[in-house]
């Protein structure tokens, strides 16, 4: 099939495809999503097929307003309402208990809970309103690959497999939303994102569990998505922990007989001489720009088949850095460059 590219002014046409049970990729402030009508089981099943995603991995339901959440979820807690007020629209996904049979098992992966998110992107909020239905959307990448932060990334993975894509340019945050589980006794972050644990704690006045995303190989993960291979480019990624490790890392790179990609901030790239077999990709100036560029950099080097290894800069695991390091650790399979 031909994948039509829509501009934000053309949401009505894109919404018609959603209503017809077709797949349309959509922009958010974090990454692009792969959209389908959340109430159309056949359409939702196609999402898994297009991505090659395991069908027990539940999807986020994207909504344009809170009443839509209340249609499906059990009454929202005071904490949930405070968080909605503080962070929606924005990169915070919340997991709520559902009313019985409110959403199909194809959406929930058979769980009695579902993840809801109100994305901060006007084109997509207009798309949801025009379609008149909430839209499920995993990240619009082939399962296992880095999430897409531009329409071109989506087309690279899904051109010809989906009916359309709403193109609103590069995304602003670059790492996926924080996933906060509010279905149990204590709020728990299942996936770190731009909304941090301390920001959430400040709003609800309650401790938030944050260790949930460290899942051992034999444990059953709380967020089913966490057990799968993620963000893995074709090249092997090595994390370079400290700015002072770069001279040694680049000296090592220069001794290899292969091409090596280097992902680092401008400060690192200007302070260090790159060997001839290294190619640079700038992560900008700080953890914000690095988070925005991380997946784009991994994808960039994937298109260059001669690049076999990638050296990538670490940041402190604080604030947005926790989300950045979570994604970088997964893409590297926890592999660090050691001096
Ligand atoms: O920023 C984002 O969240 C992007 C944009 C498109 O909204 N979406 C996204 O979706 O990253 P996805 O499907 O790639 O990741 C959703 C994560 C998965 O790890 C999934 O297992 C988890 O949320 N999840 C979804 N529903 C859940 C539930 N009911 N209980 C536990 N985890 C859930
Ligand atoms: Mg994903």
Coordinates of C-alpha atoms and ligand atoms in Angstrom, one line a residue:
X1 CA 0.0 0.0 0.0
X2 CA 1.0 3.6 -0.5
X3 CA 1.8 5.4 2.8
X4 CA 0.3 8.9 2.5
X5 CA 2.1 11.8 4.3
X6 CA -0.2 14.3 5.8
X7 CA 0.6 17.8 7.0
X8 CA -0.9 19.0 10.4
X9 CA -3.6 21.0 8.4
X10 CA -4.7 17.7 6.8
X11 CA -5.8 15.9 10.0
X12 CA -9.4 15.4 8.8
X13 CA -8.1 13.1 6.0
X14 CA -5.9 11.3 8.4
X15 CA -8.7 10.9 10.8
X16 CA -10.9 9.3 8.1
X17 CA -8.3 6.6 7.8
X18 CA -8.3 5.9 11.5
X19 CA -12.1 5.7 11.4
X20 CA -11.8 3.2 8.6
X21 CA -9.7 0.9 10.7
X22 CA -6.4 1.9 9.0
X23 CA -3.0 2.6 10.7
X24 CA -1.8 6.2 10.8
X25 CA 1.5 7.2 12.5
X26 CA 1.3 10.4 14.5
X27 CA 3.7 12.9 16.1
X28 CA 3.9 13.5 19.9
X29 CA 6.4 15.6 22.0
X30 CA 8.4 12.4 22.8
X31 CA 8.5 10.1 19.7
X32 CA 6.2 9.2 16.8
X33 CA 3.4 6.7 17.5
X34 CA 1.7 4.1 15.4
X35 CA -2.0 4.9 15.6
X36 CA -5.2 2.9 15.4
X37 CA -8.7 3.2 16.7
X38 CA -8.4 1.9 20.3
X39 CA -12.0 0.5 20.1
X40 CA -11.5 -1.4 16.8
X41 CA -10.0 -4.8 17.6
X42 CA -9.1 -5.6 14.0
X43 CA -7.2 -2.3 13.7
X44 CA -5.4 -2.8 17.0
X45 CA -4.2 -6.2 15.9
X46 CA -2.7 -4.7 12.7
X47 CA -0.6 -2.5 14.9
X48 CA 1.2 -5.5 16.4
X49 CA 1.6 -7.0 12.9
X50 CA 3.0 -3.9 11.3
X51 CA 5.6 -3.5 14.1
X52 CA 6.4 -7.2 14.6
X53 CA 5.5 -6.6 18.2
X54 CA 4.8 -9.5 20.7
X55 CA 1.0 -9.4 21.3
X56 CA 1.3 -9.6 25.1
X57 CA 2.9 -6.2 25.2
X58 CA 0.0 -3.7 26.0
X59 CA -0.5 -0.4 24.2
X60 CA -0.9 3.2 25.4
X61 CA -4.3 4.7 24.8
X62 CA -3.9 8.3 23.6
X63 CA -6.7 10.7 24.6
X64 CA -7.6 14.3 23.9
X65 CA -9.5 14.8 27.2
X66 CA -10.0 13.3 30.7
X67 CA -13.7 12.2 30.2
X68 CA -12.4 9.7 27.7
X69 CA -10.2 8.2 30.4
X70 CA -13.1 8.1 32.8
X71 CA -15.2 6.2 30.2
X72 CA -12.8 3.2 30.4
X73 CA -11.0 3.5 33.8
X74 CA -12.4 3.1 37.4
X75 CA -12.9 6.4 39.3
X76 CA -9.6 8.3 39.3
X77 CA -7.8 8.8 42.6
X78 CA -7.0 12.3 44.0
X79 CA -3.3 11.7 43.1
X80 CA -4.3 10.9 39.5
X81 CA -6.3 14.0 39.2
X82 CA -3.5 16.1 40.6
X83 CA -1.0 14.6 38.2
X84 CA -3.3 15.1 35.2
X85 CA -3.7 18.8 36.2
X86 CA 0.1 19.2 36.6
X87 CA 1.4 17.3 33.6
X88 CA -1.2 16.8 30.9
X89 CA -0.9 17.3 28.1
X90 CA 2.7 16.1 28.4
X91 CA 5.1 13.1 28.6
X92 CA 3.5 11.3 31.5
X93 CA 1.6 8.0 30.8
X94 CA -0.5 6.7 33.7
X95 CA -1.7 3.2 34.3
X96 CA -5.2 2.9 35.7
X97 CA -7.5 0.0 36.7
X98 CA -10.2 -0.5 34.1
X99 CA -13.9 -1.0 34.4
X100 CA -14.7 -4.7 33.5
X101 CA -14.2 -5.4 29.7
X102 CA -13.8 -1.7 29.0
X103 CA -11.0 -2.3 26.4
X104 CA -10.2 -5.3 24.3
X105 CA -7.4 -7.7 25.4
X106 CA -5.7 -6.7 22.1
X107 CA -5.1 -3.3 23.7
X108 CA -4.4 -4.3 27.3
X109 CA -2.4 -7.5 26.6
X110 CA -5.1 -9.2 28.7
X111 CA -4.4 -7.1 31.8
X112 CA -7.1 -5.4 33.9
X113 CA -5.3 -2.1 33.6
X114 CA -4.5 0.2 30.8
X115 CA -2.0 3.0 30.1
X116 CA -3.4 6.4 29.2
X117 CA -1.6 9.4 27.8
X118 CA -2.6 12.9 26.7
X119 CA 0.3 13.9 24.3
X120 CA 1.4 17.5 24.0
X121 CA 1.1 17.9 20.2
X122 CA -1.7 19.9 18.7
X123 CA -1.8 18.0 15.4
X124 CA -2.3 14.7 17.2
X125 CA -4.8 16.1 19.7
X126 CA -6.7 17.4 16.6
X127 CA -6.4 14.0 15.0
X128 CA -7.9 12.2 18.1
X129 CA -10.8 14.8 18.2
X130 CA -11.5 14.5 14.5
X131 CA -11.4 10.7 14.6
X132 CA -13.8 10.8 17.6
X133 CA -12.0 7.9 19.2
X134 CA -9.0 7.3 21.4
X135 CA -6.0 6.2 19.5
X136 CA -3.6 3.4 20.6
X137 CA 0.0 4.0 19.7
X138 CA 3.2 2.2 20.5
X139 CA 6.3 3.9 19.2
X140 CA 6.2 3.7 15.4
X141 CA 9.4 1.7 14.9
X142 CA 10.0 -1.9 14.0
X143 CA 10.0 -3.8 17.3
X144 CA 13.5 -3.8 18.9
X145 CA 14.8 -0.7 16.9
X146 CA 15.3 2.8 18.3
X147 CA 12.0 4.8 18.5
X148 CA 11.4 7.2 15.7
X149 CA 11.8 11.0 16.3
X150 CA 11.1 12.1 12.7
X151 CA 8.6 11.1 10.0
X152 CA 11.5 9.9 7.9
X153 CA 12.4 7.4 10.7
X154 CA 8.8 6.1 10.6
X155 CA 8.9 5.7 6.8
X156 CA 12.3 3.9 7.0
X157 CA 10.6 1.2 9.2
X158 CA 7.0 1.2 8.0
X159 CA 6.7 2.7 4.5
X160 CA 4.2 0.6 2.5
X161 CA 2.9 -1.1 5.7
X162 CA 0.7 1.7 7.0
X163 CA -1.9 3.9 5.4
X164 CA -0.6 7.2 6.5
X165 CA 1.7 9.4 8.6
X166 CA 1.0 12.8 10.1
X167 CA 4.3 14.7 9.7
X168 CA 4.9 17.5 12.3
X169 CA 8.7 17.6 12.1
X170 CA 11.2 16.3 14.6
X171 CA 9.9 15.6 18.1
X172 CA 11.0 17.8 21.0
X173 CA 11.8 15.5 23.9
X174 CA 13.2 12.5 22.0
X175 CA 12.8 9.8 24.7
X176 CA 9.4 8.1 25.4
X177 CA 7.0 9.2 28.1
X178 CA 7.4 8.4 31.8
X179 CA 5.2 5.4 32.5
X180 CA 3.7 5.7 36.0
X181 CA 1.7 2.8 37.5
X182 CA -1.2 4.1 39.6
X183 CA -3.1 0.8 39.7
X184 CA -1.5 -0.6 42.8
X185 CA -0.8 0.3 46.5
X186 CA 2.1 2.6 45.8
X187 CA 2.8 4.7 42.6
X188 CA 5.6 3.2 40.7
X189 CA 7.6 4.4 37.7
X190 CA 7.9 1.5 35.2
X191 CA 9.8 3.5 32.6
X192 CA 11.7 6.8 33.3
X193 CA 11.0 9.7 31.0
X194 CA 11.0 13.5 31.0
X195 CA 8.6 13.8 33.9
X196 CA 10.8 12.7 36.8
X197 CA 10.1 10.8 40.1
X198 CA 10.8 13.9 42.2
X199 CA 8.5 16.1 40.1
X200 CA 5.7 13.5 40.6
X201 CA 6.4 13.2 44.3
X202 CA 6.3 17.0 44.7
X203 CA 2.8 17.0 43.1
X204 CA 1.2 14.1 45.1
X205 CA 3.2 14.4 48.3
X206 CA 3.8 10.6 48.3
X207 CA 6.9 8.4 47.7
X208 CA 7.2 6.9 44.2
X209 CA 8.9 3.6 43.6
X210 CA 11.6 3.9 40.9
X211 CA 13.4 0.6 41.0
X212 CA 10.8 -1.2 38.9
X213 CA 12.7 -0.8 35.7
X214 CA 15.7 -2.9 36.9
X215 CA 14.3 -6.3 35.8
X216 CA 16.5 -9.4 36.2
X217 CA 16.5 -11.9 33.3
X218 CA 14.3 -14.4 35.1
X219 CA 11.8 -12.0 36.7
X220 CA 8.4 -11.2 35.3
X221 CA 8.6 -7.5 34.5
X222 CA 5.8 -5.2 35.6
X223 CA 5.6 -3.4 32.2
X224 CA 5.6 -6.2 29.7
X225 CA 7.6 -4.2 27.2
X226 CA 10.6 -4.1 29.5
X227 CA 11.5 -7.8 28.9
X228 CA 12.1 -7.3 25.1
X229 CA 15.2 -6.3 23.3
X230 CA 15.0 -2.6 22.8
X231 CA 16.6 0.3 21.0
X232 CA 19.2 -1.9 19.5
X233 CA 21.0 -0.6 16.4
X234 CA 22.9 -3.1 14.2
X235 CA 26.3 -1.8 15.5
X236 CA 27.5 -2.6 19.0
X237 CA 27.2 0.5 21.3
X238 CA 29.8 1.2 24.0
X239 CA 28.9 3.7 26.7
X240 CA 31.7 6.1 27.6
X241 CA 31.1 6.9 31.2
X242 CA 33.2 10.0 31.9
X243 CA 34.3 13.0 29.8
X244 CA 37.9 12.1 30.9
X245 CA 37.6 8.6 29.4
X246 CA 37.3 10.0 25.8
X247 CA 41.0 10.3 25.0
X248 CA 41.5 6.6 25.8
X249 CA 38.3 5.6 24.1
X250 CA 39.3 7.4 20.9
X251 CA 42.8 6.1 21.0
X252 CA 41.3 2.6 21.2
X253 CA 39.0 3.4 18.3
X254 CA 41.9 4.6 16.2
X255 CA 43.6 1.2 16.6
X256 CA 40.6 -0.7 15.2
X257 CA 40.4 -1.8 11.6
X258 CA 36.7 -1.0 11.3
X259 CA 34.7 2.2 11.1
X260 CA 33.4 3.6 14.4
X261 CA 30.6 6.0 15.2
X262 CA 31.1 8.6 17.9
X263 CA 28.1 10.2 19.6
X264 CA 29.0 13.0 22.0
X265 CA 28.4 16.6 22.9
X266 CA 30.1 19.4 20.9
X267 CA 32.3 20.0 24.0
X268 CA 33.7 16.5 23.7
X269 CA 33.9 16.6 20.0
X270 CA 35.9 19.8 19.9
X271 CA 38.2 18.9 22.8
X272 CA 39.3 15.6 21.3
X273 CA 40.9 14.8 17.9
X274 CA 38.8 12.1 16.1
X275 CA 40.9 9.3 14.4
X276 CA 40.3 9.0 10.6
X277 CA 38.2 5.8 11.0
X278 CA 35.7 7.6 13.3
X279 CA 32.5 9.4 12.2
X280 CA 30.9 12.0 14.5
X281 CA 27.3 12.6 15.4
X282 CA 26.7 15.6 17.7
X283 CA 24.5 15.2 20.8
X284 CA 24.4 19.0 21.1
X285 CA 25.3 20.7 24.3
X286 CA 23.5 19.0 27.2
X287 CA 21.3 16.1 28.4
X288 CA 18.2 17.7 26.8
X289 CA 19.7 17.9 23.3
X290 CA 21.3 14.5 23.9
X291 CA 17.9 12.9 24.7
X292 CA 16.4 14.5 21.6
X293 CA 19.2 13.2 19.4
X294 CA 20.0 9.8 20.9
X295 CA 17.7 7.7 18.7
X296 CA 18.4 9.8 15.6
X297 CA 22.1 9.1 16.1
X298 CA 21.7 5.4 16.6
X299 CA 19.5 5.3 13.5
X300 CA 21.9 7.4 11.5
X301 CA 24.7 4.9 12.1
X302 CA 22.4 2.0 11.2
X303 CA 22.1 3.4 7.7
X304 CA 25.9 3.3 7.4
X305 CA 26.6 -0.4 7.2
X306 CA 30.4 0.0 7.5
X307 CA 30.0 1.4 11.1
X308 CA 30.3 -1.7 13.3
X309 CA 30.8 0.0 16.8
X310 CA 29.5 3.2 18.3
X311 CA 31.0 5.1 21.2
X312 CA 28.3 7.0 23.0
X313 CA 28.5 9.5 25.9
X314 CA 27.0 8.8 29.3
X315 CA 25.2 11.5 31.4
X316 CA 24.4 11.5 35.1
X317 CA 21.4 9.4 35.9
X318 CA 19.5 12.4 37.4
X319 CA 16.4 14.1 36.1
X320 CA 16.0 13.6 32.4
X321 CA 19.4 11.8 32.6
X322 CA 17.7 8.8 34.1
X323 CA 15.6 8.4 31.0
X324 CA 18.5 9.0 28.7
X325 CA 20.7 6.4 30.5
X326 CA 17.8 3.9 30.6
X327 CA 17.6 4.0 26.8
X328 CA 21.3 4.1 26.3
X329 CA 21.9 1.1 28.6
X330 CA 19.4 -0.9 26.7
X331 CA 20.8 0.0 23.3
X332 CA 24.3 -0.9 24.5
X333 CA 23.2 -4.1 26.3
X334 CA 24.9 -2.5 29.4
X335 CA 28.2 -2.6 27.6
X336 CA 30.7 0.1 28.8
X337 CA 34.0 1.2 27.3
X338 CA 36.6 0.5 30.0
X339 CA 39.9 2.2 30.1
Ligands
LIG1 O1 6.1 8.5 24.6 C1 5.5 7.4 24.5 O2 5.0 6.9 25.5 C2 5.3 6.8 23.1 C3 4.4 7.8 22.3 C4 4.0 7.3 20.9 O3 3.2 8.1 23.0 N1 4.7 5.5 23.1 C5 5.4 4.4 23.5 O4 4.6 3.3 23.5 O5 6.5 4.5 23.9 P1 5.3 1.8 23.6 O6 4.2 0.9 23.3 O7 6.5 1.7 22.8 O8 5.7 1.7 25.1 C6 4.6 1.6 26.2 C7 5.2 0.9 27.4 C8 5.6 -0.5 27.1 O9 6.8 -0.8 27.9 C9 4.4 -1.3 27.7 O10 4.7 -2.6 28.1 C10 4.0 -0.4 28.9 O11 4.2 0.9 28.4 N2 2.5 -0.6 29.2 C11 1.5 -0.3 28.5 N3 0.3 -0.6 29.1 C12 0.7 -1.1 30.3 C13 0.0 -1.7 31.4 N4 -1.4 -1.7 31.4 N5 0.7 -2.1 32.4 C14 2.0 -2.1 32.4 N6 2.8 -1.6 31.4 C15 2.1 -1.1 30.4
LIG2 MG1 8.4 1.3 22.0

